[in-house]
mmCIF file of C-alpha atoms in Angstrom:
data_model
loop_
_atom_site.group_PDB
_atom_site.id
_atom_site.type_symbol
_atom_site.label_atom_id
_atom_site.label_comp_id
_atom_site.label_asym_id
_atom_site.label_seq_id
_atom_site.Cartn_x
_atom_site.Cartn_y
_atom_site.Cartn_z
ATOM 1 C CA GLN A 11 24.281 -17.508 14.425
ATOM 2 C CA VAL A 12 21.337 -15.236 13.806
ATOM 3 C CA GLN A 13 18.559 -15.527 16.361
ATOM 4 C CA LEU A 14 15.264 -13.692 16.641
ATOM 5 C CA GLN A 15 12.795 -13.682 19.493
ATOM 6 C CA GLU A 16 9.356 -12.108 19.728
ATOM 7 C CA SER A 17 8.103 -10.565 22.936
ATOM 8 C CA GLY A 18 5.002 -8.741 24.068
ATOM 9 C CA PRO A 19 1.626 -9.323 25.673
ATOM 10 C CA GLY A 20 -0.302 -12.453 24.781
ATOM 11 C CA LEU A 21 -3.721 -10.866 25.256
ATOM 12 C CA VAL A 22 -4.954 -7.602 23.764
ATOM 13 C CA LYS A 23 -8.421 -6.131 24.037
ATOM 14 C CA PRO A 24 -10.441 -5.161 20.960
ATOM 15 C CA SER A 25 -9.817 -1.641 19.646
ATOM 16 C CA GLN A 26 -6.425 -1.468 21.365
ATOM 17 C CA THR A 27 -2.976 -1.544 19.772
ATOM 18 C CA LEU A 28 -1.058 -4.783 19.460
ATOM 19 C CA SER A 29 2.649 -4.165 20.052
ATOM 20 C CA LEU A 30 5.387 -6.761 19.669
ATOM 21 C CA THR A 31 9.149 -6.426 19.751
ATOM 22 C CA CYS A 32 11.634 -8.642 17.952
ATOM 23 C CA THR A 33 15.060 -8.908 19.540
ATOM 24 C CA VAL A 34 17.813 -9.834 17.090
ATOM 25 C CA SER A 35 21.189 -11.284 17.974
ATOM 26 C CA GLY A 36 24.058 -12.345 15.741
ATOM 27 C CA GLU A 37 23.536 -9.663 13.103
ATOM 28 C CA SER A 38 22.926 -5.942 13.029
ATOM 29 C CA ILE A 39 19.527 -4.948 11.703
ATOM 30 C CA THR A 40 21.327 -2.282 9.680
ATOM 31 C CA ALA A 41 23.457 -4.834 7.814
ATOM 32 C CA THR A 42 23.149 -4.558 4.047
ATOM 33 C CA TYR A 43 20.941 -5.731 2.373
ATOM 34 C CA TYR A 44 18.678 -7.650 4.750
ATOM 35 C CA SER A 45 15.186 -6.747 5.842
ATOM 36 C CA TRP A 46 13.327 -7.546 9.026
ATOM 37 C CA THR A 47 9.854 -8.894 8.694
ATOM 38 C CA TRP A 48 6.619 -9.559 10.546
ATOM 39 C CA ILE A 49 4.425 -12.487 9.482
ATOM 40 C CA ARG A 50 1.346 -13.864 11.192
ATOM 41 C CA HIS A 51 -0.595 -17.119 11.119
ATOM 42 C CA PRO A 52 -4.265 -16.847 12.090
ATOM 43 C CA PRO A 53 -5.866 -20.131 13.191
ATOM 44 C CA GLY A 54 -7.353 -21.983 10.250
ATOM 45 C CA LYS A 55 -5.783 -19.624 7.726
ATOM 46 C CA GLY A 56 -2.524 -19.307 5.854
ATOM 47 C CA LEU A 57 0.539 -17.266 6.641
ATOM 48 C CA GLU A 58 0.153 -13.554 6.035
ATOM 49 C CA TRP A 59 3.068 -11.245 5.354
ATOM 50 C CA MET A 60 2.502 -8.043 7.271
ATOM 51 C CA GLY A 61 5.455 -5.873 6.404
ATOM 52 C CA HIS A 62 9.132 -5.252 6.967
ATOM 53 C CA ILE A 63 11.718 -2.662 7.768
ATOM 54 C CA ALA A 64 14.747 -2.775 5.516
ATOM 55 C CA TRP A 65 18.356 -2.317 6.546
ATOM 56 C CA SER A 66 18.098 1.280 5.344
ATOM 57 C CA GLY A 67 15.107 2.004 7.575
ATOM 58 C CA ASN A 68 12.583 2.009 4.744
ATOM 59 C CA THR A 69 9.304 0.308 5.581
ATOM 60 C CA TYR A 70 6.933 -1.696 3.394
ATOM 61 C CA TYR A 71 3.510 -3.015 4.336
ATOM 62 C CA ASN A 72 0.917 -5.449 3.086
ATOM 63 C CA PRO A 73 -1.672 -3.199 1.427
ATOM 64 C CA SER A 74 -4.484 -4.967 3.285
ATOM 65 C CA LEU A 75 -2.929 -3.975 6.619
ATOM 66 C CA GLN A 76 -1.083 -0.791 5.756
ATOM 67 C CA SER A 77 -3.600 1.575 7.286
ATOM 68 C CA ARG A 78 -3.267 -0.099 10.691
ATOM 69 C CA THR A 79 0.383 -1.181 10.699
ATOM 70 C CA SER A 80 3.596 0.506 11.720
ATOM 71 C CA ILE A 81 7.067 -1.015 11.999
ATOM 72 C CA SER A 82 9.892 0.832 13.699
ATOM 73 C CA ARG A 83 13.361 0.008 14.967
ATOM 74 C CA ASP A 84 15.788 0.729 17.753
ATOM 75 C CA THR A 85 19.228 0.254 16.264
ATOM 76 C CA SER A 86 20.975 0.829 19.597
ATOM 77 C CA ASN A 87 19.290 -2.250 21.043
ATOM 78 C CA ASN A 88 18.975 -4.163 17.764
ATOM 79 C CA HIS A 89 15.196 -4.374 18.075
ATOM 80 C CA PHE A 90 12.366 -3.849 15.670
ATOM 81 C CA THR A 91 8.773 -3.390 16.712
ATOM 82 C CA LEU A 92 5.331 -4.046 15.258
ATOM 83 C CA HIS A 93 2.322 -1.890 16.071
ATOM 84 C CA LEU A 94 -1.075 -2.997 14.809
ATOM 85 C CA ASN A 95 -3.821 -0.542 15.638
ATOM 86 C CA SER A 96 -7.542 -1.036 16.209
ATOM 87 C CA VAL A 97 -7.382 -4.784 16.599
ATOM 88 C CA SER A 98 -10.340 -7.147 16.496
ATOM 89 C CA PRO A 99 -10.694 -10.882 17.225
ATOM 90 C CA GLU A 100 -9.767 -11.554 13.582
ATOM 91 C CA ASP A 101 -6.260 -10.364 14.436
ATOM 92 C CA THR A 102 -5.763 -13.324 16.787
ATOM 93 C CA ALA A 103 -2.758 -15.199 15.420
ATOM 94 C CA VAL A 104 0.700 -16.502 16.044
ATOM 95 C CA TYR A 105 3.012 -13.624 15.183
ATOM 96 C CA TYR A 106 6.504 -14.263 13.854
ATOM 97 C CA CYS A 107 9.469 -12.063 13.147
ATOM 98 C CA ALA A 108 11.958 -13.142 10.510
ATOM 99 C CA ARG A 109 14.996 -12.056 8.547
ATOM 100 C CA ALA A 110 14.638 -11.759 4.797
ATOM 101 C CA GLN A 111 17.447 -12.114 2.290
ATOM 102 C CA PRO A 112 18.293 -9.234 -0.075
ATOM 103 C CA PRO A 113 15.823 -8.343 -2.813
ATOM 104 C CA ALA A 114 17.962 -10.067 -5.442
ATOM 105 C CA TRP A 115 17.446 -13.288 -3.496
ATOM 106 C CA GLY A 116 13.671 -12.915 -3.558
ATOM 107 C CA TYR A 117 13.333 -11.935 0.106
ATOM 108 C CA ASP A 118 13.700 -15.563 1.192
ATOM 109 C CA MET A 119 13.137 -15.730 4.954
ATOM 110 C CA ASP A 120 16.002 -17.755 6.309
ATOM 111 C CA HIS A 121 15.759 -17.082 10.047
ATOM 112 C CA TRP A 122 12.577 -17.045 12.098
ATOM 113 C CA GLY A 123 11.638 -16.487 15.688
ATOM 114 C CA LYS A 124 9.650 -19.137 17.520
ATOM 115 C CA GLY A 125 6.455 -17.123 17.196
ATOM 116 C CA THR A 126 4.184 -15.784 19.883
ATOM 117 C CA LEU A 127 0.433 -16.240 20.167
ATOM 118 C CA VAL A 128 -1.544 -13.039 20.564
ATOM 119 C CA THR A 129 -5.220 -13.367 21.393
ATOM 120 C CA VAL A 130 -7.568 -10.443 20.858
ATOM 121 C CA SER A 131 -10.471 -10.819 23.245
ATOM 122 C CA SER A 132 -12.380 -8.955 25.895
#
């Protein structure tokens, strides 16, 4: 079974960097042709796709967040990490990591972590 779990601080101060790690078990994050995704859900708003890192290591970002977003991976520990720079209170959200199916399958997200709430506040 594939399992994902988010971890990181629940409170970040404005202007700082939000960093979250997703720990994956049951499948290598280098397995073809999956990609590993970050999605967030701000209160009162819809889900927002942030970006992903593909099995190959290639990264793709939501254009609205690209300038502030970086996704990296640690294949030895089967982790991938989100960094969101220069955060503001509008970045407060529940953050999820998820696995996406291959591109031919439309990137359907079939496994999700439980999500973790990150509050941006001073």
